[in-house]
Short mmCIF file of C-alpha atoms in Angstrom, two decimals:
data_model
loop_
_atom_site.label_atom_id
_atom_site.label_comp_id
_atom_site.label_asym_id
_atom_site.label_seq_id
_atom_site.Cartn_x
_atom_site.Cartn_y
_atom_site.Cartn_z
CA UNK V 1 -6.60 -18.72 -20.51
CA UNK V 2 -10.29 -17.78 -20.55
CA UNK V 3 -11.10 -21.10 -18.87
CA UNK V 4 -8.50 -20.45 -16.19
CA UNK V 5 -9.94 -17.03 -15.50
CA UNK V 6 -13.55 -18.22 -15.38
CA UNK V 7 -12.53 -21.02 -13.02
CA UNK V 8 -10.51 -18.73 -10.76
CA UNK V 9 -11.78 -18.77 -7.13
CA UNK V 10 -12.21 -15.00 -7.20
CA UNK V 11 -14.40 -15.10 -10.31
CA UNK V 12 -16.26 -18.20 -9.12
CA UNK V 13 -17.06 -16.59 -5.77
CA UNK V 14 -18.10 -13.36 -7.46
CA UNK V 15 -20.51 -15.27 -9.70
CA UNK V 16 -21.89 -17.10 -6.67
CA UNK V 17 -22.51 -13.80 -4.83
CA UNK V 18 -24.05 -12.29 -7.97
CA UNK V 19 -26.39 -15.26 -8.46
CA UNK V 20 -27.58 -14.87 -4.86
CA UNK V 21 -28.09 -11.12 -5.40
CA UNK V 22 -25.59 -10.42 -2.63
CA UNK V 23 -24.64 -7.07 -4.14
CA UNK V 24 -22.27 -5.95 -1.38
CA UNK V 25 -20.14 -9.07 -1.66
CA UNK V 26 -20.27 -9.05 -5.46
CA UNK V 27 -19.30 -5.37 -5.43
CA UNK V 28 -16.25 -5.97 -3.26
CA UNK V 29 -15.15 -8.83 -5.53
CA UNK V 30 -15.56 -6.56 -8.52
CA UNK V 31 -13.50 -3.84 -6.86
CA UNK V 32 -10.68 -6.29 -6.08
CA UNK V 33 -10.75 -7.74 -9.59
CA UNK V 34 -10.72 -4.25 -11.13
CA UNK V 35 -7.80 -3.11 -8.97
CA UNK V 36 -5.82 -6.25 -9.84
CA UNK V 37 -6.65 -5.69 -13.52
CA UNK V 38 -5.37 -2.12 -13.35
CA UNK V 39 -2.20 -3.27 -11.56
CA UNK V 40 -1.57 -5.87 -14.30
CA UNK V 41 -1.67 -3.17 -16.98
CA UNK V 42 1.69 -1.93 -15.70
CA UNK V 43 3.80 -4.80 -17.04
CA UNK V 44 1.37 -5.93 -19.75
CA UNK V 45 0.47 -2.65 -21.47
CA UNK V 46 3.47 -0.58 -22.58
CA UNK V 47 1.14 2.28 -23.59
CA UNK V 48 -0.21 2.55 -20.02
CA UNK V 49 3.22 2.38 -18.40
CA UNK V 50 3.95 6.07 -18.80
CA UNK V 51 0.78 6.97 -16.87
CA UNK V 52 1.72 4.74 -13.95
CA UNK V 53 5.20 6.23 -13.70
CA UNK V 54 3.95 9.80 -14.23
CA UNK V 55 1.40 9.30 -11.42
CA UNK V 56 4.29 8.89 -9.01
CA UNK V 57 5.49 12.38 -10.09
CA UNK V 58 1.99 13.90 -9.58
CA UNK V 59 1.68 14.37 -13.32
CA UNK V 60 -1.52 12.53 -14.16
CA UNK V 61 -4.56 14.67 -14.92
CA UNK V 62 -7.41 14.91 -14.13
CA UNK V 63 -6.99 14.51 -10.39
CA UNK V 64 -9.70 11.80 -10.33
CA UNK V 65 -7.52 9.52 -12.52
CA UNK V 66 -4.57 10.03 -10.22
CA UNK V 67 -6.84 9.45 -7.21
CA UNK V 68 -8.05 6.13 -8.62
CA UNK V 69 -4.45 4.94 -8.98
CA UNK V 70 -3.76 5.67 -5.30
CA UNK V 71 -5.79 2.61 -4.30
CA UNK V 72 -3.70 0.25 -6.42
CA UNK V 73 -0.92 -0.78 -4.04
CA UNK V 74 2.52 0.28 -5.27
CA UNK V 75 5.04 -0.04 -2.47
CA UNK V 76 8.67 -0.01 -3.60
CA UNK V 77 7.68 0.44 -7.23
CA UNK V 78 10.11 1.59 -9.95
CA UNK V 79 13.71 2.78 -9.69
CA UNK V 80 13.36 6.31 -8.32
CA UNK V 81 16.18 8.78 -7.85
CA UNK V 82 16.14 12.36 -6.60
CA UNK V 83 18.61 15.25 -6.74
CA UNK V 84 18.16 18.25 -4.45
CA UNK V 85 20.00 21.46 -5.17
CA UNK V 86 19.72 25.20 -4.52
CA UNK V 87 20.69 25.80 -8.15
CA UNK V 88 19.26 24.38 -11.36
CA UNK V 89 21.00 21.27 -12.71
CA UNK V 90 21.45 20.23 -16.32
CA UNK V 91 20.19 17.00 -17.87
CA UNK V 92 23.83 16.14 -18.63
CA UNK V 93 24.53 16.18 -14.89
CA UNK V 94 21.59 13.91 -14.11
CA UNK V 95 22.69 11.57 -16.91
CA UNK V 96 26.21 11.42 -15.49
CA UNK V 97 27.78 13.07 -18.56
CA UNK V 98 28.89 16.03 -16.44
CA UNK V 99 30.05 15.94 -12.84
CA UNK V 100 27.42 16.75 -10.23
CA UNK V 101 28.42 19.64 -7.92
CA UNK V 102 29.32 18.67 -4.35
CA UNK V 103 26.44 20.56 -2.79
CA UNK V 104 23.84 18.42 -4.59
CA UNK V 105 22.14 15.78 -2.46
CA UNK V 106 21.47 12.60 -4.39
CA UNK V 107 19.19 9.90 -3.02
CA UNK V 108 17.19 6.85 -4.03
CA UNK V 109 13.51 6.92 -3.10
CA UNK V 110 11.33 3.84 -2.50
CA UNK V 111 8.15 5.14 -4.20
CA UNK V 112 6.37 8.35 -5.10
CA UNK V 113 9.51 10.49 -5.21
CA UNK V 114 7.54 13.74 -4.78
CA UNK V 115 6.92 12.64 -1.21
CA UNK V 116 10.53 13.64 -0.73
CA UNK V 117 9.23 17.22 -0.76
CA UNK V 118 5.91 16.78 0.93
CA UNK V 119 6.18 14.02 3.53
CA UNK V 120 7.56 13.73 7.03
CA UNK V 121 10.95 14.97 8.11
CA UNK V 122 12.07 15.53 4.51
CA UNK V 123 9.54 18.35 4.43
CA UNK V 124 11.50 20.26 7.06
CA UNK V 125 14.39 20.77 4.67
CA UNK V 126 12.26 22.82 2.29
CA UNK V 127 11.26 25.78 4.50
CA UNK V 128 14.39 25.66 6.63
CA UNK V 129 16.46 26.56 3.62
CA UNK V 130 14.41 29.77 3.16
CA UNK V 131 15.47 29.93 -0.44
CA UNK V 132 14.49 28.42 -3.73
CA UNK V 133 15.23 24.71 -3.90
CA UNK V 134 15.25 22.52 -6.98
CA UNK V 135 14.07 18.92 -6.82
CA UNK V 136 14.82 16.65 -9.77
CA UNK V 137 13.14 13.25 -9.84
CA UNK V 138 13.77 10.39 -12.22
CA UNK V 139 11.76 7.15 -12.29
CA UNK V 140 12.48 4.18 -14.53
CA UNK V 141 10.43 1.09 -15.27
CA UNK V 142 11.17 -1.36 -18.07
CA UNK V 143 12.54 1.27 -20.45
CA UNK V 144 10.00 3.94 -19.52
CA UNK V 145 11.57 6.98 -17.91
CA UNK V 146 9.92 10.06 -16.44
CA UNK V 147 11.95 13.08 -15.32
CA UNK V 148 10.43 15.93 -13.36
CA UNK V 149 11.77 19.17 -12.02
CA UNK V 150 9.98 20.73 -9.04
CA UNK V 151 10.83 24.10 -7.59
CA UNK V 152 10.01 25.01 -3.98
CA UNK V 153 10.16 28.61 -2.87
CA UNK V 154 8.89 30.55 0.16
CA UNK V 155 5.64 32.41 -0.54
CA UNK V 156 4.08 34.28 2.36
CA UNK V 157 3.88 31.94 5.32
CA UNK V 158 3.94 28.84 3.15
CA UNK V 159 6.22 27.17 0.67
CA UNK V 160 4.96 27.08 -2.87
CA UNK V 161 5.88 23.92 -4.76
CA UNK V 162 5.35 23.72 -8.48
CA UNK V 163 6.29 21.57 -11.41
CA UNK V 164 8.41 23.54 -13.88
CA UNK V 165 7.96 23.54 -17.64
CA UNK V 166 11.43 22.23 -18.39
CA UNK V 167 10.77 18.67 -17.28
CA UNK V 168 11.95 16.15 -19.85
CA UNK V 169 10.30 12.88 -20.71
CA UNK V 170 12.07 10.32 -22.82
CA UNK V 171 11.14 6.89 -24.04
CA UNK V 172 14.22 5.31 -22.58
CA UNK V 173 17.19 5.97 -20.36
CA UNK I 1 -28.70 -19.12 10.21
CA UNK I 2 -27.20 -15.89 11.59
CA UNK I 3 -23.69 -16.12 12.97
CA UNK I 4 -23.44 -13.07 15.16
CA UNK I 5 -21.02 -14.69 17.62
CA UNK I 6 -18.69 -15.70 14.82
CA UNK I 7 -18.91 -12.27 13.24
CA UNK I 8 -18.19 -10.63 16.59
CA UNK I 9 -15.08 -12.75 17.18
CA UNK I 10 -13.77 -12.15 13.67
CA UNK I 11 -14.62 -8.47 13.92
CA UNK I 12 -12.63 -8.08 17.13
CA UNK I 13 -9.59 -9.75 15.58
CA UNK I 14 -9.75 -7.58 12.46
CA UNK I 15 -10.44 -4.36 14.39
CA UNK I 16 -7.71 -4.88 16.97
CA UNK I 17 -4.99 -5.51 14.38
CA UNK I 18 -6.26 -2.73 12.12
CA UNK I 19 -6.12 -0.34 15.07
CA UNK I 20 -2.70 -1.59 16.20
CA UNK I 21 -1.34 -1.01 12.69
CA UNK I 22 -2.94 2.44 12.52
CA UNK I 23 -1.46 3.62 15.85
CA UNK I 24 1.86 1.85 15.40
CA UNK I 25 3.39 5.12 14.15
CA UNK I 26 1.20 7.38 16.29
CA UNK I 27 4.23 9.27 17.64
CA UNK I 28 5.45 10.07 14.16
CA UNK I 29 2.02 10.98 12.78
CA UNK I 30 0.97 13.20 15.68
CA UNK I 31 4.24 15.13 15.48
CA UNK I 32 3.97 15.35 11.69
CA UNK I 33 0.25 16.12 11.32
CA UNK I 34 -0.12 18.36 14.36
CA UNK I 35 3.37 19.88 14.49
CA UNK I 36 5.38 19.94 11.29
CA UNK I 37 2.54 20.30 8.75
CA UNK I 38 0.79 23.31 10.34
CA UNK I 39 4.12 25.03 11.10
CA UNK I 40 5.52 24.51 7.60
CA UNK I 41 2.56 24.58 5.21
CA UNK I 42 3.10 23.63 1.58
CA UNK I 43 1.05 24.74 -1.39
CA UNK I 44 0.91 22.45 -4.40
CA UNK I 45 -1.62 23.17 -7.13
CA UNK I 46 -2.03 19.51 -7.97
CA UNK I 47 -4.21 18.80 -4.90
CA UNK I 48 -7.75 20.18 -4.63
CA UNK I 49 -8.52 22.53 -1.69
CA UNK I 50 -9.78 20.17 1.01
CA UNK I 51 -6.97 17.72 0.42
CA UNK I 52 -4.36 20.37 1.27
CA UNK I 53 -5.88 21.46 4.56
CA UNK I 54 -3.98 20.30 7.62
CA UNK I 55 -7.12 19.84 9.70
CA UNK I 56 -8.45 17.33 7.15
CA UNK I 57 -5.48 15.01 7.54
CA UNK I 58 -5.40 15.46 11.32
CA UNK I 59 -9.12 14.65 11.64
CA UNK I 60 -8.86 11.71 9.24
CA UNK I 61 -6.03 10.27 11.30
CA UNK I 62 -7.70 10.70 14.70
CA UNK I 63 -11.34 9.82 13.92
CA UNK I 64 -10.84 6.10 13.23
CA UNK I 65 -8.87 5.59 16.44
CA UNK I 66 -11.85 6.56 18.55
CA UNK I 67 -14.49 4.74 16.50
CA UNK I 68 -12.46 1.54 16.02
CA UNK I 69 -11.86 1.30 19.78
CA UNK I 70 -15.59 1.88 20.35
CA UNK I 71 -16.50 -0.81 17.82
CA UNK I 72 -14.02 -3.22 19.41
CA UNK I 73 -15.80 -2.87 22.75
CA UNK I 74 -19.33 -2.91 21.34
CA UNK I 75 -21.34 -6.05 20.46
CA UNK I 76 -23.74 -3.99 18.30
CA UNK I 77 -23.57 -4.48 14.52
CA UNK I 78 -24.77 -0.90 13.97
CA UNK I 79 -21.64 0.36 15.75
CA UNK I 80 -19.43 -1.95 13.64
CA UNK I 81 -21.00 -0.59 10.47
CA UNK I 82 -20.56 3.02 11.49
CA UNK I 83 -16.99 2.47 12.69
CA UNK I 84 -15.87 0.48 9.65
CA UNK I 85 -17.28 3.15 7.33
CA UNK I 86 -15.39 5.88 9.21
CA UNK I 87 -12.18 3.80 9.18
CA UNK I 88 -12.40 3.17 5.44
CA UNK I 89 -13.31 6.73 4.47
CA UNK I 90 -10.53 8.13 6.69
CA UNK I 91 -7.96 5.83 5.12
CA UNK I 92 -9.21 6.86 1.66
CA UNK I 93 -8.89 10.56 2.51
CA UNK I 94 -5.35 10.04 3.78
CA UNK I 95 -4.44 8.14 0.59
CA UNK I 96 -5.28 11.30 -1.36
CA UNK I 97 -4.19 14.08 0.99
CA UNK I 98 -1.15 16.26 0.27
CA UNK I 99 0.34 15.42 3.66
CA UNK I 100 -0.05 11.64 3.48
CA UNK I 101 -0.67 10.43 -0.09
CA UNK I 102 0.70 7.04 -0.95
CA UNK I 103 1.63 6.12 2.58
CA UNK I 104 1.18 2.37 2.29
CA UNK I 105 -0.22 2.28 5.85
CA UNK I 106 -3.33 4.00 4.56
CA UNK I 107 -3.54 1.96 1.35
CA UNK I 108 -3.59 -1.36 3.24
CA UNK I 109 -5.85 0.16 5.92
CA UNK I 110 -8.27 1.19 3.17
CA UNK I 111 -8.52 -2.30 1.68
CA UNK I 112 -8.67 -3.98 5.09
CA UNK I 113 -11.30 -1.38 6.05
CA UNK I 114 -13.42 -2.44 3.06
CA UNK I 115 -13.19 -6.06 4.20
CA UNK I 116 -14.24 -5.04 7.73
CA UNK I 117 -17.14 -3.05 6.23
CA UNK I 118 -18.17 -6.16 4.35
CA UNK I 119 -18.12 -8.20 7.57
CA UNK I 120 -20.02 -5.52 9.50
CA UNK I 121 -22.78 -5.41 6.87
CA UNK I 122 -22.90 -9.20 6.63
CA UNK I 123 -23.42 -9.78 10.35
CA UNK I 124 -26.80 -11.38 9.70
CA UNK I 125 -25.48 -13.76 7.03
CA UNK I 126 -25.16 -17.47 7.75
CA UNK I 127 -21.87 -18.88 9.04
CA UNK I 128 -21.63 -20.77 5.76
CA UNK I 129 -21.90 -17.61 3.66
CA UNK I 130 -19.26 -15.91 5.79
CA UNK I 131 -17.00 -18.94 5.46
CA UNK I 132 -17.39 -19.02 1.67
CA UNK I 133 -16.68 -15.37 0.97
CA UNK I 134 -14.66 -14.19 3.98
CA UNK I 135 -11.45 -16.14 3.20
CA UNK I 136 -11.60 -15.46 -0.56
CA UNK I 137 -12.10 -11.72 -0.05
CA UNK I 138 -9.41 -11.61 2.65
CA UNK I 139 -6.88 -13.41 0.47
CA UNK I 140 -7.96 -11.13 -2.39
CA UNK I 141 -7.06 -8.05 -0.34
CA UNK I 142 -3.70 -9.52 0.71
CA UNK I 143 -2.84 -10.77 -2.76
CA UNK I 144 -3.72 -7.44 -4.36
CA UNK I 145 -1.32 -5.63 -2.01
CA UNK I 146 1.54 -7.99 -2.82
CA UNK I 147 0.70 -8.05 -6.52
CA UNK I 148 1.02 -4.26 -6.71
CA UNK I 149 4.35 -4.40 -4.91
CA UNK I 150 5.77 -7.18 -7.06
CA UNK I 151 4.72 -5.82 -10.46
CA UNK I 152 6.42 -2.48 -9.84
CA UNK I 153 9.68 -4.28 -9.10
CA UNK I 154 9.77 -6.18 -12.39
CA UNK I 155 12.41 -3.85 -13.74
CA UNK I 156 16.17 -4.35 -14.21
CA UNK I 157 17.11 -2.03 -11.33
CA UNK I 158 15.31 -4.29 -8.87
CA UNK I 159 16.30 -7.60 -10.43
CA UNK I 160 19.98 -6.60 -10.38
CA UNK I 161 19.60 -5.38 -6.78
CA UNK I 162 20.77 -1.85 -7.60
CA UNK I 163 17.64 -0.20 -6.16
CA UNK I 164 17.71 -2.24 -2.96
CA UNK I 165 21.47 -1.69 -2.63
CA UNK I 166 20.90 2.06 -2.47
CA UNK I 167 17.58 2.09 -0.61
CA UNK I 168 18.50 -0.34 2.12
CA UNK I 169 22.17 -1.15 2.28
CA UNK I 170 23.58 2.35 1.64
CA UNK I 171 20.79 4.60 2.93
CA UNK I 172 19.27 2.81 5.93
CA UNK I 173 20.62 3.64 9.36
CA UNK I 174 18.57 1.19 11.39
CA UNK I 175 18.86 -2.48 12.24
CA UNK I 176 21.83 -4.26 10.70
CA UNK I 177 22.62 -2.03 7.72
CA UNK I 178 25.42 0.06 9.29
CA UNK I 179 27.02 -3.20 10.45
CA UNK I 180 26.74 -4.68 6.95
CA UNK I 181 28.45 -1.63 5.44
CA UNK I 182 31.33 -1.88 7.90
CA UNK I 183 31.75 -5.62 7.54
CA UNK I 184 31.44 -6.37 3.82
CA UNK I 185 33.02 -4.84 0.73
CA UNK I 186 30.80 -3.16 -1.89
CA UNK I 187 30.84 -6.09 -4.33
CA UNK I 188 29.65 -8.51 -1.62
CA UNK I 189 26.99 -6.02 -0.57
CA UNK I 190 25.80 -5.66 -4.16
CA UNK I 191 25.56 -9.44 -4.51
CA UNK I 192 23.62 -9.57 -1.26
CA UNK I 193 21.28 -6.84 -2.47
CA UNK I 194 20.67 -8.70 -5.73
CA UNK I 195 19.60 -11.88 -3.96
CA UNK I 196 17.54 -10.04 -1.37
CA UNK I 197 15.80 -8.11 -4.12
CA UNK I 198 15.05 -11.23 -6.17
CA UNK I 199 13.87 -12.99 -3.00
CA UNK I 200 11.52 -10.10 -2.25
CA UNK I 201 10.04 -10.25 -5.77
CA UNK I 202 9.56 -14.02 -5.59
CA UNK I 203 7.95 -13.87 -2.12
CA UNK I 204 5.63 -11.03 -3.18
CA UNK I 205 4.58 -12.91 -6.31
CA UNK I 206 4.04 -16.09 -4.27
CA UNK I 207 1.73 -14.30 -1.81
CA UNK I 208 -0.05 -12.65 -4.74
CA UNK I 209 -0.62 -16.11 -6.24
CA UNK I 210 -2.21 -17.22 -2.95
CA UNK I 211 -5.54 -16.06 -4.37
CA UNK I 212 -5.49 -19.13 -6.62
CA UNK I 213 -5.94 -21.25 -3.49
CA UNK I 214 -7.77 -19.13 -0.90
CA UNK I 215 -8.00 -21.57 2.00
CA UNK I 216 -7.16 -21.45 5.67
CA UNK I 217 -3.61 -22.68 5.15
CA UNK I 218 -2.90 -19.96 2.57
CA UNK I 219 -4.26 -17.28 4.88
CA UNK I 220 -2.15 -18.52 7.79
CA UNK I 221 0.91 -18.72 5.54
CA UNK I 222 0.27 -15.17 4.27
CA UNK I 223 -0.01 -13.95 7.87
CA UNK I 224 3.30 -15.65 8.73
CA UNK I 225 5.02 -14.14 5.70
CA UNK I 226 3.78 -10.66 6.66
CA UNK I 227 4.90 -11.15 10.27
CA UNK I 228 8.30 -12.32 8.95
CA UNK I 229 8.63 -9.21 6.77
CA UNK I 230 8.01 -7.03 9.84
CA UNK I 231 10.59 -8.99 11.86
CA UNK I 232 13.39 -8.70 9.29
CA UNK I 233 12.65 -5.09 8.48
CA UNK I 234 11.42 -2.63 11.08
CA UNK I 235 8.58 -2.59 13.62
CA UNK I 236 7.16 0.41 11.78
CA UNK I 237 6.27 -1.89 8.90
CA UNK I 238 3.59 -3.33 11.18
CA UNK I 239 1.63 -0.20 10.33
CA UNK I 240 1.40 -1.58 6.79
CA UNK I 241 1.01 -5.27 7.60
CA UNK I 242 -1.08 -5.14 10.80
CA UNK I 243 -4.41 -4.54 9.09
CA UNK I 244 -3.73 -7.30 6.54
CA UNK I 245 -2.66 -9.80 9.21
CA UNK I 246 -5.89 -8.95 11.05
CA UNK I 247 -7.99 -9.61 7.96
CA UNK I 248 -6.21 -12.95 7.38
CA UNK I 249 -6.72 -14.14 10.96
CA UNK I 250 -10.33 -12.95 11.07
CA UNK I 251 -11.05 -14.86 7.86
CA UNK I 252 -9.48 -17.99 9.36
CA UNK I 253 -11.87 -17.54 12.30
CA UNK I 254 -14.88 -17.35 9.95
CA UNK I 255 -13.76 -20.46 8.15
CA UNK I 256 -13.17 -22.42 11.39
CA UNK I 257 -16.53 -21.39 12.82
CA UNK I 258 -18.39 -22.72 9.80
CA UNK I 259 -16.64 -26.05 10.17
CA UNK I 260 -17.50 -26.26 13.87
CA UNK I 261 -21.13 -25.69 13.00
CA UNK I 262 -21.08 -28.58 10.55
CA UNK I 263 -21.98 -31.05 13.30
CA UNK I 264 -24.42 -33.93 12.59
CA UNK I 265 -27.22 -31.75 13.98
CA UNK I 266 -26.15 -28.75 12.00
CA UNK I 267 -24.83 -29.76 8.64
CA UNK I 268 -25.30 -27.43 5.69
CA UNK I 269 -26.65 -29.00 2.52
CA UNK I 270 -23.44 -28.09 0.74
CA UNK I 271 -20.16 -27.54 2.56
CA UNK I 272 -19.16 -23.86 2.11
CA UNK I 273 -15.91 -24.76 0.42
CA UNK I 274 -17.69 -26.92 -2.14
CA UNK I 275 -19.65 -24.00 -3.46
CA UNK I 276 -16.46 -22.37 -4.73
CA UNK I 277 -14.97 -25.62 -5.98
CA UNK I 278 -12.60 -26.54 -3.14
CA UNK I 279 -12.84 -29.91 -1.44
CA UNK I 280 -13.65 -29.95 2.25
CA UNK I 281 -10.09 -31.13 3.00
CA UNK I 282 -8.57 -28.31 0.99
CA UNK I 283 -10.62 -25.75 2.89
CA UNK I 284 -9.70 -27.30 6.23
CA UNK I 285 -6.04 -26.94 5.35
#
């Protein structure tokens, strides 16, 4: 394994650039290798998995850690679902143990489910409602599950979005 | 031996496709960043001050359009350096901004921007140096993007096709999805989603593995795969793939130029490919 890694074209080229004191090239190799290393932690390190999934719910602190993860590509990552309601929902409803009321919108989201509040046309739904809206997000990845509950409510001329305290994390679905 | 002509050609390829990808959704982004966002402001404590301001995202979206077009028209390396730095920083800001975070357009534009920065700062390097590192770095950028996509799908919901069934077959209103829903029963659609999903994972992993063999053929193949993904999905996906296709084709140009310079009168002591352990034939492929 170590031999394979040392002989990898990326590592070989990095060493070549480093030997020639081409710091810009060596730096870019190092950045790529680091980003790939971080990406590989997702399937290989169960202890890190929670952080990756929580980042998609804007729940990694400090902001700099979350910011670093934004440069690790993650398109169509994890199984993400969202429920949008003007009333709070119970965990039993989200788990399917109780029926979900008809007014609840349920959707699957490709990645970063909180973008369902903040991004593009979906954002229009929040202020147009002019009332408190509840957003429940659930992301699953290899047994790791993160649930979050965001509340959006009008505040002055803006809409205030905040994570509520009653979010529930569990080790498995 | 400097290779300014080669760098210029490669730079124009990379810049034009980066720019095309960036403006591919210009209608959507101008309406969103200049219309919807200022009219319906959101406040979310998670983001620090500057990354919530609407003018930040609007400026970060517009600035690179002007400078990339300027750099495309200019033969001056100083302009390339300035433009590529602005492009990369703008993409980075948009990756972190409340209005635009995790839009994959800006993630791929950021990494492609770093590659273009590298090329702009290496304009004085020899053709051989560019041919050694350009293709490996370009394939590194492409492989990293696909690696990140593939690893996040290694979960039962993607392998069984459940996620893709909902995301594409049930929820998409464009292209052929409404027709699929009308034509096939749910069990057939689920089976279709499972195979599509597995196919996507395998293709993404294959492109990610391209870094094990970073030659001209791999770069061309990666560019074809990305073009194919755009064709079977939606034109908007070009905003994600455009910058990466540009980097792949620009790297092919660097590699070809080095070979052309290896004439009897201009033969480097060591062929560029040899220095990273590939044979000359492998690199030519």
